[in-house]
Amino acid sequence: MLKSLGRSAAAQGAAGRLLASYIRLVRATNRWTFEPADFQDRLVPHLPAIVALWHGQHLMVPAMKRDDMPARTLASRHVDGGINAIACAAFGIGAVRGSGGEGRKALKRGGARALREMLEALKAGDSMVFTADVPKVAGVAGEGVALLGKLSGRPIFPFAVATSRSKMLATWDRAEINLPFGRGAVVLGEPIHVAPDADAEALETARRAVGAGLDRAHARAYALVGRRWGRSQAGPEADTNGAPVCPPR
């Protein structure tokens, strides 16, 4: 019964709105440091862009979007994906619904369609903001983000948000729930460009660069709030070619 209730549009809507309200509370009650200080202005010449995140570290990202920067995120087809999409909509962020992994399984779960929709979104002027790591293997950048950069010609920016107070969940990605009444930090990494004629080796180089950039951004964001970035993870050098297509579950 509870499972069925969770799947209802009304329940998802209520949960999504509640999540958005909580994000606003955390945004309003933390003292924020931005690096660079004008990170939003720095993004403007590169828009639309691909903004890459790590699984489990994404909660506060919607609150960092400026109203004049149209964007969409990638939301899984699961119940939690619907809740995330509704919460993001409260911040003016649209959703591409899809999931992914490797090979035929990814195609069956909507990965190919999601890739097409992301390309269309970027072509229409909307930035894409989504997790870059492989589902169930936190901290490993997938090939998908590099492929999107190649096909769209848009730059990839590693992005990190951290707070001094948080609650870590016992999930596969060690998801963090950022808490109010502390300090927060936002770090925008350097852009990563993927050539339109990039071969498999170049895509692999870009994939690793995204992972390394995300780790650097998170290490800096955590340092700014007096914490150490050290989540147990496979790291960007792991041997994988998965696709980064699901927000945290």
JSON list of C-alpha atoms in Angstrom, two decimals:
[
{"chain": "A", "resi": 1, "resn": "MET", "atom": "CA", "xyz": [0.00, 0.00, 0.00]},
{"chain": "A", "resi": 2, "resn": "LEU", "atom": "CA", "xyz": [2.78, 2.43, 0.94]},
{"chain": "A", "resi": 3, "resn": "LYS", "atom": "CA", "xyz": [4.62, 1.53, -2.25]},
{"chain": "A", "resi": 4, "resn": "SER", "atom": "CA", "xyz": [1.52, 2.26, -4.33]},
{"chain": "A", "resi": 5, "resn": "LEU", "atom": "CA", "xyz": [0.98, 5.52, -2.47]},
{"chain": "A", "resi": 6, "resn": "GLY", "atom": "CA", "xyz": [4.53, 6.58, -3.21]},
{"chain": "A", "resi": 7, "resn": "ARG", "atom": "CA", "xyz": [3.93, 6.06, -6.91]},
{"chain": "A", "resi": 8, "resn": "SER", "atom": "CA", "xyz": [0.89, 8.33, -6.99]},
{"chain": "A", "resi": 9, "resn": "ALA", "atom": "CA", "xyz": [1.23, 11.71, -8.65]},
{"chain": "A", "resi": 10, "resn": "ALA", "atom": "CA", "xyz": [-0.18, 13.45, -5.59]},
{"chain": "A", "resi": 11, "resn": "ALA", "atom": "CA", "xyz": [2.32, 11.84, -3.21]},
{"chain": "A", "resi": 12, "resn": "GLN", "atom": "CA", "xyz": [5.25, 12.55, -5.52]},
{"chain": "A", "resi": 13, "resn": "GLY", "atom": "CA", "xyz": [4.10, 16.13, -5.92]},
{"chain": "A", "resi": 14, "resn": "ALA", "atom": "CA", "xyz": [3.87, 16.66, -2.17]},
{"chain": "A", "resi": 15, "resn": "ALA", "atom": "CA", "xyz": [7.27, 15.07, -1.58]},
{"chain": "A", "resi": 16, "resn": "GLY", "atom": "CA", "xyz": [8.86, 17.12, -4.35]},
{"chain": "A", "resi": 17, "resn": "ARG", "atom": "CA", "xyz": [7.48, 20.39, -3.00]},
{"chain": "A", "resi": 18, "resn": "LEU", "atom": "CA", "xyz": [8.60, 19.48, 0.51]},
{"chain": "A", "resi": 19, "resn": "LEU", "atom": "CA", "xyz": [12.10, 18.72, -0.78]},
{"chain": "A", "resi": 20, "resn": "ALA", "atom": "CA", "xyz": [12.23, 22.07, -2.59]},
{"chain": "A", "resi": 21, "resn": "SER", "atom": "CA", "xyz": [11.21, 23.87, 0.60]},
{"chain": "A", "resi": 22, "resn": "TYR", "atom": "CA", "xyz": [13.95, 22.11, 2.53]},
{"chain": "A", "resi": 23, "resn": "ILE", "atom": "CA", "xyz": [16.56, 23.05, -0.09]},
{"chain": "A", "resi": 24, "resn": "ARG", "atom": "CA", "xyz": [15.47, 26.70, 0.20]},
{"chain": "A", "resi": 25, "resn": "LEU", "atom": "CA", "xyz": [15.79, 26.50, 4.00]},
{"chain": "A", "resi": 26, "resn": "VAL", "atom": "CA", "xyz": [19.35, 25.19, 3.79]},
{"chain": "A", "resi": 27, "resn": "ARG", "atom": "CA", "xyz": [20.24, 27.79, 1.15]},
{"chain": "A", "resi": 28, "resn": "ALA", "atom": "CA", "xyz": [18.90, 30.62, 3.32]},
{"chain": "A", "resi": 29, "resn": "THR", "atom": "CA", "xyz": [20.42, 29.56, 6.64]},
{"chain": "A", "resi": 30, "resn": "ASN", "atom": "CA", "xyz": [24.01, 28.81, 5.62]},
{"chain": "A", "resi": 31, "resn": "ARG", "atom": "CA", "xyz": [26.76, 31.40, 5.07]},
{"chain": "A", "resi": 32, "resn": "TRP", "atom": "CA", "xyz": [28.02, 30.77, 1.56]},
{"chain": "A", "resi": 33, "resn": "THR", "atom": "CA", "xyz": [31.41, 31.09, -0.10]},
{"chain": "A", "resi": 34, "resn": "PHE", "atom": "CA", "xyz": [31.60, 30.93, -3.90]},
{"chain": "A", "resi": 35, "resn": "GLU", "atom": "CA", "xyz": [34.71, 30.07, -5.87]},
{"chain": "A", "resi": 36, "resn": "PRO", "atom": "CA", "xyz": [35.15, 31.86, -8.09]},
{"chain": "A", "resi": 37, "resn": "ALA", "atom": "CA", "xyz": [33.09, 34.58, -6.41]},
{"chain": "A", "resi": 38, "resn": "ASP", "atom": "CA", "xyz": [31.40, 35.39, -9.73]},
{"chain": "A", "resi": 39, "resn": "PHE", "atom": "CA", "xyz": [30.99, 31.76, -10.81]},
{"chain": "A", "resi": 40, "resn": "GLN", "atom": "CA", "xyz": [27.61, 32.39, -12.41]},
{"chain": "A", "resi": 41, "resn": "ASP", "atom": "CA", "xyz": [28.94, 35.28, -14.49]},
{"chain": "A", "resi": 42, "resn": "ARG", "atom": "CA", "xyz": [31.90, 33.10, -15.50]},
{"chain": "A", "resi": 43, "resn": "LEU", "atom": "CA", "xyz": [29.47, 30.54, -16.88]},
{"chain": "A", "resi": 44, "resn": "VAL", "atom": "CA", "xyz": [27.54, 32.97, -19.07]},
{"chain": "A", "resi": 45, "resn": "PRO", "atom": "CA", "xyz": [29.95, 33.05, -22.07]},
{"chain": "A", "resi": 46, "resn": "HIS", "atom": "CA", "xyz": [29.94, 29.24, -22.15]},
{"chain": "A", "resi": 47, "resn": "LEU", "atom": "CA", "xyz": [26.19, 28.67, -22.01]},
{"chain": "A", "resi": 48, "resn": "PRO", "atom": "CA", "xyz": [24.54, 26.35, -22.67]},
{"chain": "A", "resi": 49, "resn": "ALA", "atom": "CA", "xyz": [26.94, 24.11, -20.78]},
{"chain": "A", "resi": 50, "resn": "ILE", "atom": "CA", "xyz": [27.11, 20.61, -19.33]},
{"chain": "A", "resi": 51, "resn": "VAL", "atom": "CA", "xyz": [27.41, 20.81, -15.55]},
{"chain": "A", "resi": 52, "resn": "ALA", "atom": "CA", "xyz": [28.73, 17.59, -14.03]},
{"chain": "A", "resi": 53, "resn": "LEU", "atom": "CA", "xyz": [28.05, 16.43, -10.47]},
{"chain": "A", "resi": 54, "resn": "TRP", "atom": "CA", "xyz": [28.88, 13.44, -8.29]},
{"chain": "A", "resi": 55, "resn": "HIS", "atom": "CA", "xyz": [26.14, 11.12, -7.07]},
{"chain": "A", "resi": 56, "resn": "GLY", "atom": "CA", "xyz": [25.17, 11.81, -3.48]},
{"chain": "A", "resi": 57, "resn": "GLN", "atom": "CA", "xyz": [26.51, 15.38, -3.56]},
{"chain": "A", "resi": 58, "resn": "HIS", "atom": "CA", "xyz": [23.77, 17.01, -5.61]},
{"chain": "A", "resi": 59, "resn": "LEU", "atom": "CA", "xyz": [21.10, 18.10, -3.12]},
{"chain": "A", "resi": 60, "resn": "MET", "atom": "CA", "xyz": [21.81, 21.83, -3.03]},
{"chain": "A", "resi": 61, "resn": "VAL", "atom": "CA", "xyz": [22.67, 22.28, -6.71]},
{"chain": "A", "resi": 62, "resn": "PRO", "atom": "CA", "xyz": [19.20, 23.51, -7.80]},
{"chain": "A", "resi": 63, "resn": "ALA", "atom": "CA", "xyz": [19.41, 26.41, -5.34]},
{"chain": "A", "resi": 64, "resn": "MET", "atom": "CA", "xyz": [22.57, 27.69, -7.04]},
{"chain": "A", "resi": 65, "resn": "LYS", "atom": "CA", "xyz": [20.90, 28.28, -10.41]},
{"chain": "A", "resi": 66, "resn": "ARG", "atom": "CA", "xyz": [20.29, 31.85, -11.52]},
{"chain": "A", "resi": 67, "resn": "ASP", "atom": "CA", "xyz": [16.87, 32.63, -12.96]},
{"chain": "A", "resi": 68, "resn": "ASP", "atom": "CA", "xyz": [18.29, 33.77, -16.30]},
{"chain": "A", "resi": 69, "resn": "MET", "atom": "CA", "xyz": [20.13, 30.48, -16.86]},
{"chain": "A", "resi": 70, "resn": "PRO", "atom": "CA", "xyz": [17.74, 27.92, -18.38]},
{"chain": "A", "resi": 71, "resn": "ALA", "atom": "CA", "xyz": [18.65, 24.37, -17.45]},
{"chain": "A", "resi": 72, "resn": "ARG", "atom": "CA", "xyz": [17.42, 20.80, -17.35]},
{"chain": "A", "resi": 73, "resn": "THR", "atom": "CA", "xyz": [18.45, 17.82, -15.29]},
{"chain": "A", "resi": 74, "resn": "LEU", "atom": "CA", "xyz": [18.36, 14.09, -15.87]},
{"chain": "A", "resi": 75, "resn": "ALA", "atom": "CA", "xyz": [15.83, 12.33, -13.65]},
{"chain": "A", "resi": 76, "resn": "SER", "atom": "CA", "xyz": [15.43, 8.57, -13.40]},
{"chain": "A", "resi": 77, "resn": "ARG", "atom": "CA", "xyz": [12.11, 6.92, -14.16]},
{"chain": "A", "resi": 78, "resn": "HIS", "atom": "CA", "xyz": [11.84, 5.66, -10.59]},
{"chain": "A", "resi": 79, "resn": "VAL", "atom": "CA", "xyz": [9.66, 7.26, -7.91]},
{"chain": "A", "resi": 80, "resn": "ASP", "atom": "CA", "xyz": [12.60, 9.17, -6.46]},
{"chain": "A", "resi": 81, "resn": "GLY", "atom": "CA", "xyz": [13.38, 10.49, -9.93]},
{"chain": "A", "resi": 82, "resn": "GLY", "atom": "CA", "xyz": [9.87, 11.91, -10.12]},
{"chain": "A", "resi": 83, "resn": "ILE", "atom": "CA", "xyz": [10.29, 13.56, -6.74]},
{"chain": "A", "resi": 84, "resn": "ASN", "atom": "CA", "xyz": [13.64, 15.03, -7.77]},
{"chain": "A", "resi": 85, "resn": "ALA", "atom": "CA", "xyz": [12.14, 16.35, -11.01]},
{"chain": "A", "resi": 86, "resn": "ILE", "atom": "CA", "xyz": [9.33, 18.10, -9.12]},
{"chain": "A", "resi": 87, "resn": "ALA", "atom": "CA", "xyz": [11.78, 19.63, -6.66]},
{"chain": "A", "resi": 88, "resn": "CYS", "atom": "CA", "xyz": [14.00, 20.87, -9.50]},
{"chain": "A", "resi": 89, "resn": "ALA", "atom": "CA", "xyz": [10.99, 22.36, -11.27]},
{"chain": "A", "resi": 90, "resn": "ALA", "atom": "CA", "xyz": [10.48, 24.63, -8.26]},
{"chain": "A", "resi": 91, "resn": "PHE", "atom": "CA", "xyz": [13.83, 26.21, -9.16]},
{"chain": "A", "resi": 92, "resn": "GLY", "atom": "CA", "xyz": [13.02, 26.53, -12.85]},
{"chain": "A", "resi": 93, "resn": "ILE", "atom": "CA", "xyz": [14.91, 23.41, -13.88]},
{"chain": "A", "resi": 94, "resn": "GLY", "atom": "CA", "xyz": [13.23, 21.11, -16.38]},
{"chain": "A", "resi": 95, "resn": "ALA", "atom": "CA", "xyz": [13.72, 17.35, -16.52]},
{"chain": "A", "resi": 96, "resn": "VAL", "atom": "CA", "xyz": [14.77, 14.78, -19.06]},
{"chain": "A", "resi": 97, "resn": "ARG", "atom": "CA", "xyz": [13.48, 11.42, -17.86]},
{"chain": "A", "resi": 98, "resn": "GLY", "atom": "CA", "xyz": [15.76, 8.49, -18.48]},
{"chain": "A", "resi": 99, "resn": "SER", "atom": "CA", "xyz": [18.15, 5.99, -17.04]},
{"chain": "A", "resi": 100, "resn": "GLY", "atom": "CA", "xyz": [21.11, 4.08, -18.21]},
{"chain": "A", "resi": 101, "resn": "GLY", "atom": "CA", "xyz": [24.03, 1.79, -17.82]},
{"chain": "A", "resi": 102, "resn": "GLU", "atom": "CA", "xyz": [25.79, -0.23, -20.47]},
{"chain": "A", "resi": 103, "resn": "GLY", "atom": "CA", "xyz": [24.76, -1.84, -23.73]},
{"chain": "A", "resi": 104, "resn": "ARG", "atom": "CA", "xyz": [21.26, -3.07, -24.46]},
{"chain": "A", "resi": 105, "resn": "LYS", "atom": "CA", "xyz": [20.11, -2.63, -20.88]},
{"chain": "A", "resi": 106, "resn": "ALA", "atom": "CA", "xyz": [20.72, 1.10, -21.10]},
{"chain": "A", "resi": 107, "resn": "LEU", "atom": "CA", "xyz": [18.75, 1.35, -24.34]},
{"chain": "A", "resi": 108, "resn": "LYS", "atom": "CA", "xyz": [15.82, -0.54, -22.85]},
{"chain": "A", "resi": 109, "resn": "ARG", "atom": "CA", "xyz": [15.79, 1.77, -19.85]},
{"chain": "A", "resi": 110, "resn": "GLY", "atom": "CA", "xyz": [15.62, 4.92, -21.94]},
{"chain": "A", "resi": 111, "resn": "GLY", "atom": "CA", "xyz": [19.28, 5.87, -22.09]},
{"chain": "A", "resi": 112, "resn": "ALA", "atom": "CA", "xyz": [19.41, 6.44, -25.85]},
{"chain": "A", "resi": 113, "resn": "ARG", "atom": "CA", "xyz": [16.26, 8.54, -25.81]},
{"chain": "A", "resi": 114, "resn": "ALA", "atom": "CA", "xyz": [17.58, 10.54, -22.85]},
{"chain": "A", "resi": 115, "resn": "LEU", "atom": "CA", "xyz": [20.80, 11.24, -24.76]},
{"chain": "A", "resi": 116, "resn": "ARG", "atom": "CA", "xyz": [18.80, 12.54, -27.73]},
{"chain": "A", "resi": 117, "resn": "GLU", "atom": "CA", "xyz": [16.70, 14.73, -25.45]},
{"chain": "A", "resi": 118, "resn": "MET", "atom": "CA", "xyz": [19.79, 16.14, -23.76]},
{"chain": "A", "resi": 119, "resn": "LEU", "atom": "CA", "xyz": [21.27, 17.02, -27.13]},
{"chain": "A", "resi": 120, "resn": "GLU", "atom": "CA", "xyz": [18.01, 18.71, -28.10]},
{"chain": "A", "resi": 121, "resn": "ALA", "atom": "CA", "xyz": [17.98, 20.62, -24.81]},
{"chain": "A", "resi": 122, "resn": "LEU", "atom": "CA", "xyz": [21.51, 21.92, -25.35]},
{"chain": "A", "resi": 123, "resn": "LYS", "atom": "CA", "xyz": [20.68, 22.87, -28.93]},
{"chain": "A", "resi": 124, "resn": "ALA", "atom": "CA", "xyz": [17.66, 24.80, -27.63]},
{"chain": "A", "resi": 125, "resn": "GLY", "atom": "CA", "xyz": [19.88, 26.75, -25.24]},
{"chain": "A", "resi": 126, "resn": "ASP", "atom": "CA", "xyz": [19.26, 24.86, -22.00]},
{"chain": "A", "resi": 127, "resn": "SER", "atom": "CA", "xyz": [22.24, 23.70, -19.97]},
{"chain": "A", "resi": 128, "resn": "MET", "atom": "CA", "xyz": [22.28, 20.08, -18.77]},
{"chain": "A", "resi": 129, "resn": "VAL", "atom": "CA", "xyz": [23.02, 19.47, -15.09]},
{"chain": "A", "resi": 130, "resn": "PHE", "atom": "CA", "xyz": [23.41, 15.84, -14.02]},
{"chain": "A", "resi": 131, "resn": "THR", "atom": "CA", "xyz": [25.51, 13.27, -12.21]},
{"chain": "A", "resi": 132, "resn": "ALA", "atom": "CA", "xyz": [28.56, 12.07, -14.09]},
{"chain": "A", "resi": 133, "resn": "ASP", "atom": "CA", "xyz": [29.25, 8.83, -12.26]},
{"chain": "A", "resi": 134, "resn": "VAL", "atom": "CA", "xyz": [28.15, 5.30, -13.03]},
{"chain": "A", "resi": 135, "resn": "PRO", "atom": "CA", "xyz": [25.04, 4.13, -11.12]},
{"chain": "A", "resi": 136, "resn": "LYS", "atom": "CA", "xyz": [25.96, 1.92, -8.16]},
{"chain": "A", "resi": 137, "resn": "VAL", "atom": "CA", "xyz": [29.67, 2.86, -8.47]},
{"chain": "A", "resi": 138, "resn": "ALA", "atom": "CA", "xyz": [30.02, 6.28, -6.86]},
{"chain": "A", "resi": 139, "resn": "GLY", "atom": "CA", "xyz": [32.89, 8.51, -7.88]},
{"chain": "A", "resi": 140, "resn": "VAL", "atom": "CA", "xyz": [33.57, 6.96, -11.29]},
{"chain": "A", "resi": 141, "resn": "ALA", "atom": "CA", "xyz": [32.86, 9.27, -14.21]},
{"chain": "A", "resi": 142, "resn": "GLY", "atom": "CA", "xyz": [31.01, 7.47, -16.98]},
{"chain": "A", "resi": 143, "resn": "GLU", "atom": "CA", "xyz": [31.60, 7.71, -20.70]},
{"chain": "A", "resi": 144, "resn": "GLY", "atom": "CA", "xyz": [28.21, 9.31, -21.27]},
{"chain": "A", "resi": 145, "resn": "VAL", "atom": "CA", "xyz": [29.15, 12.78, -20.07]},
{"chain": "A", "resi": 146, "resn": "ALA", "atom": "CA", "xyz": [32.16, 12.85, -22.40]},
{"chain": "A", "resi": 147, "resn": "LEU", "atom": "CA", "xyz": [30.03, 11.56, -25.28]},
{"chain": "A", "resi": 148, "resn": "LEU", "atom": "CA", "xyz": [27.47, 14.31, -24.68]},
{"chain": "A", "resi": 149, "resn": "GLY", "atom": "CA", "xyz": [30.28, 16.86, -24.77]},
{"chain": "A", "resi": 150, "resn": "LYS", "atom": "CA", "xyz": [31.53, 15.45, -28.06]},
{"chain": "A", "resi": 151, "resn": "LEU", "atom": "CA", "xyz": [28.13, 15.31, -29.77]},
{"chain": "A", "resi": 152, "resn": "SER", "atom": "CA", "xyz": [26.94, 18.70, -28.53]},
{"chain": "A", "resi": 153, "resn": "GLY", "atom": "CA", "xyz": [30.19, 20.64, -28.72]},
{"chain": "A", "resi": 154, "resn": "ARG", "atom": "CA", "xyz": [29.41, 22.16, -25.32]},
{"chain": "A", "resi": 155, "resn": "PRO", "atom": "CA", "xyz": [31.94, 22.46, -22.47]},
{"chain": "A", "resi": 156, "resn": "ILE", "atom": "CA", "xyz": [31.73, 20.28, -19.36]},
{"chain": "A", "resi": 157, "resn": "PHE", "atom": "CA", "xyz": [32.07, 22.03, -15.99]},
{"chain": "A", "resi": 158, "resn": "PRO", "atom": "CA", "xyz": [32.74, 20.07, -12.78]},
{"chain": "A", "resi": 159, "resn": "PHE", "atom": "CA", "xyz": [30.59, 21.51, -9.99]},
{"chain": "A", "resi": 160, "resn": "ALA", "atom": "CA", "xyz": [30.57, 20.95, -6.23]},
{"chain": "A", "resi": 161, "resn": "VAL", "atom": "CA", "xyz": [28.51, 22.12, -3.27]},
{"chain": "A", "resi": 162, "resn": "ALA", "atom": "CA", "xyz": [29.39, 21.34, 0.36]},
{"chain": "A", "resi": 163, "resn": "THR", "atom": "CA", "xyz": [28.15, 22.40, 3.79]},
{"chain": "A", "resi": 164, "resn": "SER", "atom": "CA", "xyz": [29.85, 22.27, 7.16]},
{"chain": "A", "resi": 165, "resn": "ARG", "atom": "CA", "xyz": [26.91, 20.37, 8.62]},
{"chain": "A", "resi": 166, "resn": "SER", "atom": "CA", "xyz": [25.45, 17.33, 6.90]},
{"chain": "A", "resi": 167, "resn": "LYS", "atom": "CA", "xyz": [24.03, 13.86, 7.44]},
{"chain": "A", "resi": 168, "resn": "MET", "atom": "CA", "xyz": [25.55, 10.99, 5.48]},
{"chain": "A", "resi": 169, "resn": "LEU", "atom": "CA", "xyz": [23.13, 8.23, 4.48]},
{"chain": "A", "resi": 170, "resn": "ALA", "atom": "CA", "xyz": [23.98, 4.53, 4.38]},
{"chain": "A", "resi": 171, "resn": "THR", "atom": "CA", "xyz": [23.44, 4.35, 0.63]},
{"chain": "A", "resi": 172, "resn": "TRP", "atom": "CA", "xyz": [25.69, 3.06, -2.15]},
{"chain": "A", "resi": 173, "resn": "ASP", "atom": "CA", "xyz": [26.74, 6.63, -2.98]},
{"chain": "A", "resi": 174, "resn": "ARG", "atom": "CA", "xyz": [27.00, 7.77, 0.66]},
{"chain": "A", "resi": 175, "resn": "ALA", "atom": "CA", "xyz": [24.55, 10.52, -0.15]},
{"chain": "A", "resi": 176, "resn": "GLU", "atom": "CA", "xyz": [24.81, 13.64, 1.97]},
{"chain": "A", "resi": 177, "resn": "ILE", "atom": "CA", "xyz": [21.85, 15.57, 3.27]},
{"chain": "A", "resi": 178, "resn": "ASN", "atom": "CA", "xyz": [23.07, 19.12, 3.72]},
{"chain": "A", "resi": 179, "resn": "LEU", "atom": "CA", "xyz": [21.86, 20.68, 6.96]},
{"chain": "A", "resi": 180, "resn": "PRO", "atom": "CA", "xyz": [20.89, 24.27, 7.82]},
{"chain": "A", "resi": 181, "resn": "PHE", "atom": "CA", "xyz": [22.64, 26.75, 10.11]},
{"chain": "A", "resi": 182, "resn": "GLY", "atom": "CA", "xyz": [26.25, 26.32, 9.09]},
{"chain": "A", "resi": 183, "resn": "ARG", "atom": "CA", "xyz": [28.62, 27.29, 6.30]},
{"chain": "A", "resi": 184, "resn": "GLY", "atom": "CA", "xyz": [28.38, 26.39, 2.65]},
{"chain": "A", "resi": 185, "resn": "ALA", "atom": "CA", "xyz": [30.71, 26.46, -0.33]},
{"chain": "A", "resi": 186, "resn": "VAL", "atom": "CA", "xyz": [30.20, 26.29, -4.08]},
{"chain": "A", "resi": 187, "resn": "VAL", "atom": "CA", "xyz": [33.08, 25.53, -6.45]},
{"chain": "A", "resi": 188, "resn": "LEU", "atom": "CA", "xyz": [32.99, 25.69, -10.24]},
{"chain": "A", "resi": 189, "resn": "GLY", "atom": "CA", "xyz": [35.80, 23.77, -11.92]},
{"chain": "A", "resi": 190, "resn": "GLU", "atom": "CA", "xyz": [37.61, 24.54, -15.14]},
{"chain": "A", "resi": 191, "resn": "PRO", "atom": "CA", "xyz": [35.81, 23.65, -18.39]},
{"chain": "A", "resi": 192, "resn": "ILE", "atom": "CA", "xyz": [36.61, 20.41, -20.20]},
{"chain": "A", "resi": 193, "resn": "HIS", "atom": "CA", "xyz": [36.23, 20.40, -23.98]},
{"chain": "A", "resi": 194, "resn": "VAL", "atom": "CA", "xyz": [35.74, 17.29, -26.11]},
{"chain": "A", "resi": 195, "resn": "ALA", "atom": "CA", "xyz": [36.56, 17.57, -29.81]},
{"chain": "A", "resi": 196, "resn": "PRO", "atom": "CA", "xyz": [33.77, 16.63, -32.26]},
{"chain": "A", "resi": 197, "resn": "ASP", "atom": "CA", "xyz": [36.09, 14.10, -33.89]},
{"chain": "A", "resi": 198, "resn": "ALA", "atom": "CA", "xyz": [37.25, 12.57, -30.59]},
{"chain": "A", "resi": 199, "resn": "ASP", "atom": "CA", "xyz": [38.03, 8.86, -30.91]},
{"chain": "A", "resi": 200, "resn": "ALA", "atom": "CA", "xyz": [37.71, 6.24, -28.17]},
{"chain": "A", "resi": 201, "resn": "GLU", "atom": "CA", "xyz": [41.05, 7.20, -26.64]},
{"chain": "A", "resi": 202, "resn": "ALA", "atom": "CA", "xyz": [40.14, 10.89, -26.54]},
{"chain": "A", "resi": 203, "resn": "LEU", "atom": "CA", "xyz": [36.76, 10.09, -24.97]},
{"chain": "A", "resi": 204, "resn": "GLU", "atom": "CA", "xyz": [38.52, 8.06, -22.29]},
{"chain": "A", "resi": 205, "resn": "THR", "atom": "CA", "xyz": [40.87, 10.96, -21.61]},
{"chain": "A", "resi": 206, "resn": "ALA", "atom": "CA", "xyz": [37.89, 13.30, -21.29]},
{"chain": "A", "resi": 207, "resn": "ARG", "atom": "CA", "xyz": [36.07, 10.87, -18.99]},
{"chain": "A", "resi": 208, "resn": "ARG", "atom": "CA", "xyz": [39.07, 10.75, -16.67]},
{"chain": "A", "resi": 209, "resn": "ALA", "atom": "CA", "xyz": [39.41, 14.54, -16.80]},
{"chain": "A", "resi": 210, "resn": "VAL", "atom": "CA", "xyz": [35.80, 14.96, -15.69]},
{"chain": "A", "resi": 211, "resn": "GLY", "atom": "CA", "xyz": [36.35, 12.60, -12.76]},
{"chain": "A", "resi": 212, "resn": "ALA", "atom": "CA", "xyz": [39.56, 14.32, -11.72]},
{"chain": "A", "resi": 213, "resn": "GLY", "atom": "CA", "xyz": [37.92, 17.74, -12.07]},
{"chain": "A", "resi": 214, "resn": "LEU", "atom": "CA", "xyz": [35.00, 16.70, -9.89]},
{"chain": "A", "resi": 215, "resn": "ASP", "atom": "CA", "xyz": [37.30, 15.38, -7.20]},
{"chain": "A", "resi": 216, "resn": "ARG", "atom": "CA", "xyz": [39.30, 18.62, -7.22]},
{"chain": "A", "resi": 217, "resn": "ALA", "atom": "CA", "xyz": [36.14, 20.73, -7.01]},
{"chain": "A", "resi": 218, "resn": "HIS", "atom": "CA", "xyz": [34.77, 18.68, -4.13]},
{"chain": "A", "resi": 219, "resn": "ALA", "atom": "CA", "xyz": [38.08, 18.68, -2.26]},
{"chain": "A", "resi": 220, "resn": "ARG", "atom": "CA", "xyz": [38.16, 22.47, -2.50]},
{"chain": "A", "resi": 221, "resn": "ALA", "atom": "CA", "xyz": [34.49, 22.92, -1.52]},
{"chain": "A", "resi": 222, "resn": "TYR", "atom": "CA", "xyz": [34.92, 20.67, 1.50]},
{"chain": "A", "resi": 223, "resn": "ALA", "atom": "CA", "xyz": [38.10, 22.50, 2.53]},
{"chain": "A", "resi": 224, "resn": "LEU", "atom": "CA", "xyz": [36.27, 25.83, 2.39]},
{"chain": "A", "resi": 225, "resn": "VAL", "atom": "CA", "xyz": [33.80, 24.60, 5.02]},
{"chain": "A", "resi": 226, "resn": "GLY", "atom": "CA", "xyz": [36.47, 23.00, 7.19]},
{"chain": "A", "resi": 227, "resn": "ARG", "atom": "CA", "xyz": [35.94, 19.42, 6.10]},
{"chain": "A", "resi": 228, "resn": "ARG", "atom": "CA", "xyz": [37.97, 16.84, 4.22]},
{"chain": "A", "resi": 229, "resn": "TRP", "atom": "CA", "xyz": [36.75, 15.26, 0.99]},
{"chain": "A", "resi": 230, "resn": "GLY", "atom": "CA", "xyz": [37.45, 11.57, 1.40]},
{"chain": "A", "resi": 231, "resn": "ARG", "atom": "CA", "xyz": [34.40, 9.55, 0.42]},
{"chain": "A", "resi": 232, "resn": "SER", "atom": "CA", "xyz": [35.34, 5.94, -0.24]},
{"chain": "A", "resi": 233, "resn": "GLN", "atom": "CA", "xyz": [35.06, 5.64, -3.99]},
{"chain": "A", "resi": 234, "resn": "ALA", "atom": "CA", "xyz": [36.61, 3.94, -6.99]},
{"chain": "A", "resi": 235, "resn": "GLY", "atom": "CA", "xyz": [37.94, 7.24, -8.32]},
{"chain": "A", "resi": 236, "resn": "PRO", "atom": "CA", "xyz": [38.21, 8.61, -11.85]},
{"chain": "A", "resi": 237, "resn": "GLU", "atom": "CA", "xyz": [40.85, 6.09, -12.90]},
{"chain": "A", "resi": 238, "resn": "ALA", "atom": "CA", "xyz": [38.56, 3.10, -12.42]},
{"chain": "A", "resi": 239, "resn": "ASP", "atom": "CA", "xyz": [38.15, 0.81, -15.41]},
{"chain": "A", "resi": 240, "resn": "THR", "atom": "CA", "xyz": [34.58, 1.43, -16.53]},
{"chain": "A", "resi": 241, "resn": "ASN", "atom": "CA", "xyz": [32.67, 2.75, -19.49]},
{"chain": "A", "resi": 242, "resn": "GLY", "atom": "CA", "xyz": [29.27, 3.15, -17.86]},
{"chain": "A", "resi": 243, "resn": "ALA", "atom": "CA", "xyz": [26.95, 6.04, -18.66]},
{"chain": "A", "resi": 244, "resn": "PRO", "atom": "CA", "xyz": [26.13, 8.81, -16.16]},
{"chain": "A", "resi": 245, "resn": "VAL", "atom": "CA", "xyz": [22.42, 8.97, -16.53]},
{"chain": "A", "resi": 246, "resn": "CYS", "atom": "CA", "xyz": [20.68, 8.66, -13.14]},
{"chain": "A", "resi": 247, "resn": "PRO", "atom": "CA", "xyz": [20.44, 11.11, -10.26]},
{"chain": "A", "resi": 248, "resn": "PRO", "atom": "CA", "xyz": [20.99, 9.51, -6.82]},
{"chain": "A", "resi": 249, "resn": "ARG", "atom": "CA", "xyz": [18.42, 7.03, -5.61]}
]
